[in-house]
């Protein structure tokens, strides 16, 4: 079994309203010294294979087709 | 400047409806060989400090007070 960790984040330059909301909430709670907040998704997949090359190819295809909106989001895949 | 990466995920045993939906969608797209999917959040904070000890203490407090719902979620903090 291979575990794939996919981190999906908004591309630089795309307005991150969730990040802005968290930043504002942290300010309201008197956490100073935070200069930027970005919020993304982390998707953890368990795959029934032992071949890392196949796994990486499959997960890349999943990201392109479903997991990430590649117009506005970047994704990173880590296999463990 | 220190960058803190916070990964927030549902505790084991808590129903992950978003994960189930993604799993189902992957099945519909004929991606076989996926045995489990969990969906969490990744929050990236930029902190105006150079002191890792202070940063870790601050971010832990942020997680406890705002970023994670510790009743149903676990969090991991990584400083880079």
CSV table of C-alpha atoms in Angstrom, one decimal:
chain,number,residue,atom,x,y,z
A,1,UNK,CA,0.0,0.0,0.0
A,2,UNK,CA,1.2,3.5,-0.9
A,3,UNK,CA,0.0,6.6,0.8
A,4,UNK,CA,-0.2,9.7,-1.4
A,5,UNK,CA,-0.4,13.1,0.2
A,6,UNK,CA,-1.8,15.7,-2.2
A,7,UNK,CA,-1.5,19.4,-1.2
A,8,UNK,CA,-3.8,21.7,-3.2
A,9,UNK,CA,-3.3,25.4,-2.9
A,10,UNK,CA,-4.4,28.5,-4.7
A,11,UNK,CA,-1.9,29.8,-7.2
A,12,UNK,CA,0.0,33.0,-6.2
A,13,UNK,CA,-2.0,36.0,-7.2
A,14,UNK,CA,-5.4,34.3,-6.8
A,15,UNK,CA,-7.4,36.0,-4.0
A,16,UNK,CA,-7.6,33.6,-1.0
A,17,UNK,CA,-10.7,34.8,0.7
A,18,UNK,CA,-10.6,31.9,3.3
A,19,UNK,CA,-7.0,32.9,4.1
A,20,UNK,CA,-8.0,36.5,4.5
A,21,UNK,CA,-10.8,35.5,6.8
A,22,UNK,CA,-8.5,33.4,9.0
A,23,UNK,CA,-6.0,36.2,9.0
A,24,UNK,CA,-8.7,38.7,10.2
A,25,UNK,CA,-9.9,36.2,12.8
A,26,UNK,CA,-6.3,35.8,14.2
A,27,UNK,CA,-6.0,39.6,14.4
A,28,UNK,CA,-9.3,39.7,16.3
A,29,UNK,CA,-7.9,37.2,18.7
A,30,UNK,CA,-4.8,39.4,19.2
A,31,UNK,CA,-2.3,37.2,17.5
A,32,UNK,CA,0.0,39.8,16.1
A,33,UNK,CA,3.0,39.1,13.9
A,34,UNK,CA,1.2,37.1,11.2
A,35,UNK,CA,1.9,38.7,7.8
A,36,UNK,CA,0.1,36.3,5.5
A,37,UNK,CA,-2.2,33.3,5.6
A,38,UNK,CA,-3.1,30.9,2.8
A,39,UNK,CA,-5.6,28.1,3.1
A,40,UNK,CA,-5.4,25.0,1.0
A,41,UNK,CA,-6.6,21.4,1.0
A,42,UNK,CA,-4.7,18.2,1.9
A,43,UNK,CA,-6.0,15.0,0.4
A,44,UNK,CA,-4.6,11.7,1.6
A,45,UNK,CA,-5.2,8.7,-0.6
A,46,UNK,CA,-4.4,5.1,0.2
A,47,UNK,CA,-3.6,3.2,-3.0
A,48,UNK,CA,-3.6,-0.6,-3.5
A,49,UNK,CA,-0.3,-0.7,-5.3
A,50,UNK,CA,3.4,-1.0,-4.4
A,51,UNK,CA,4.7,0.6,-7.6
A,52,UNK,CA,5.6,4.3,-7.0
A,53,UNK,CA,5.9,5.1,-10.7
A,54,UNK,CA,2.3,3.9,-11.4
A,55,UNK,CA,1.1,5.5,-8.2
A,56,UNK,CA,2.6,8.9,-9.2
A,57,UNK,CA,1.1,8.7,-12.7
A,58,UNK,CA,-2.4,7.8,-11.3
A,59,UNK,CA,-2.4,10.5,-8.7
A,60,UNK,CA,-1.3,13.1,-11.2
A,61,UNK,CA,-4.2,12.1,-13.4
A,62,UNK,CA,-6.6,12.3,-10.4
A,63,UNK,CA,-5.3,15.8,-9.7
A,64,UNK,CA,-5.7,17.0,-13.2
A,65,UNK,CA,-9.2,15.5,-13.6
A,66,UNK,CA,-10.8,15.9,-10.2
A,67,UNK,CA,-8.7,16.9,-7.1
A,68,UNK,CA,-7.4,20.3,-8.3
A,69,UNK,CA,-8.8,23.1,-10.4
A,70,UNK,CA,-5.7,23.7,-12.4
A,71,UNK,CA,-6.9,27.1,-13.7
A,72,UNK,CA,-6.5,28.6,-10.2
A,73,UNK,CA,-4.8,25.9,-8.1
A,74,UNK,CA,-1.4,24.2,-7.9
A,75,UNK,CA,-0.9,20.7,-6.5
A,76,UNK,CA,2.0,18.9,-5.0
A,77,UNK,CA,2.1,15.1,-4.6
A,78,UNK,CA,4.2,13.2,-2.0
A,79,UNK,CA,4.3,9.4,-1.8
A,80,UNK,CA,5.1,7.8,1.5
B,1,UNK,CA,10.3,35.4,8.6
B,2,UNK,CA,9.2,31.9,9.5
B,3,UNK,CA,6.7,29.9,7.5
B,4,UNK,CA,4.4,27.6,9.5
B,5,UNK,CA,2.6,24.8,7.7
B,6,UNK,CA,-0.4,23.5,9.7
B,7,UNK,CA,-2.1,20.4,8.5
B,8,UNK,CA,-5.5,19.9,10.1
B,9,UNK,CA,-7.2,16.5,9.6
B,10,UNK,CA,-10.2,14.7,11.0
B,11,UNK,CA,-9.4,12.3,13.9
B,12,UNK,CA,-9.4,8.6,13.0
B,13,UNK,CA,-13.0,7.3,13.5
B,14,UNK,CA,-14.7,10.6,12.6
B,15,UNK,CA,-16.8,10.3,9.5
B,16,UNK,CA,-15.1,12.2,6.6
B,17,UNK,CA,-18.0,12.9,4.3
B,18,UNK,CA,-15.8,15.0,2.0
B,19,UNK,CA,-13.3,12.1,1.7
B,20,UNK,CA,-16.1,9.7,1.0
B,21,UNK,CA,-17.4,12.1,-1.8
B,22,UNK,CA,-14.0,12.3,-3.4
B,23,UNK,CA,-13.6,8.5,-3.2
B,24,UNK,CA,-16.9,8.0,-4.9
B,25,UNK,CA,-16.1,10.6,-7.5
B,26,UNK,CA,-12.8,8.8,-8.2
B,27,UNK,CA,-14.7,5.5,-8.6
B,28,UNK,CA,-17.0,7.2,-11.1
B,29,UNK,CA,-14.0,8.4,-13.1
B,30,UNK,CA,-12.8,4.7,-13.2
B,31,UNK,CA,-9.8,5.3,-10.9
B,32,UNK,CA,-9.6,1.9,-9.3
B,33,UNK,CA,-7.2,0.8,-6.6
B,34,UNK,CA,-8.0,3.6,-4.2
B,35,UNK,CA,-8.8,2.1,-0.8
B,36,UNK,CA,-9.3,5.2,1.3
B,37,UNK,CA,-9.5,9.0,1.0
B,38,UNK,CA,-9.3,11.6,3.7
B,39,UNK,CA,-9.6,15.3,3.1
B,40,UNK,CA,-8.1,17.9,5.5
B,41,UNK,CA,-7.0,21.5,5.5
B,42,UNK,CA,-3.5,23.0,5.0
B,43,UNK,CA,-3.0,26.4,6.4
B,44,UNK,CA,0.2,28.3,5.6
B,45,UNK,CA,1.1,31.2,7.9
B,46,UNK,CA,3.9,33.7,7.5
B,47,UNK,CA,5.2,34.9,10.8
B,48,UNK,CA,7.2,38.1,11.5
B,49,UNK,CA,9.7,36.4,13.8
B,50,UNK,CA,12.9,34.5,13.6
B,51,UNK,CA,12.5,32.6,16.9
B,52,UNK,CA,11.3,29.1,16.2
B,53,UNK,CA,10.4,28.4,19.8
B,54,UNK,CA,8.1,31.4,20.0
B,55,UNK,CA,6.7,30.6,16.6
B,56,UNK,CA,5.8,27.1,17.6
B,57,UNK,CA,4.2,28.3,20.8
B,58,UNK,CA,2.1,30.9,19.0
B,59,UNK,CA,1.0,28.6,16.2
B,60,UNK,CA,0.0,25.9,18.7
B,61,UNK,CA,-2.1,28.5,20.5
B,62,UNK,CA,-3.7,29.5,17.2
B,63,UNK,CA,-4.5,25.9,16.4
B,64,UNK,CA,-6.1,25.4,19.8
B,65,UNK,CA,-8.1,28.6,19.7
B,66,UNK,CA,-9.1,28.9,16.0
B,67,UNK,CA,-7.5,26.8,13.3
B,68,UNK,CA,-8.6,23.3,14.5
B,69,UNK,CA,-11.6,22.0,16.2
B,70,UNK,CA,-9.7,19.8,18.7
B,71,UNK,CA,-12.9,17.8,19.5
B,72,UNK,CA,-12.9,16.1,16.1
B,73,UNK,CA,-9.6,17.3,14.4
B,74,UNK,CA,-5.9,16.7,14.9
B,75,UNK,CA,-3.3,19.2,13.8
B,76,UNK,CA,0.4,19.0,12.9
B,77,UNK,CA,2.7,22.0,12.7
B,78,UNK,CA,5.9,22.2,10.6
B,79,UNK,CA,8.1,25.2,10.6
B,80,UNK,CA,10.2,26.0,7.6
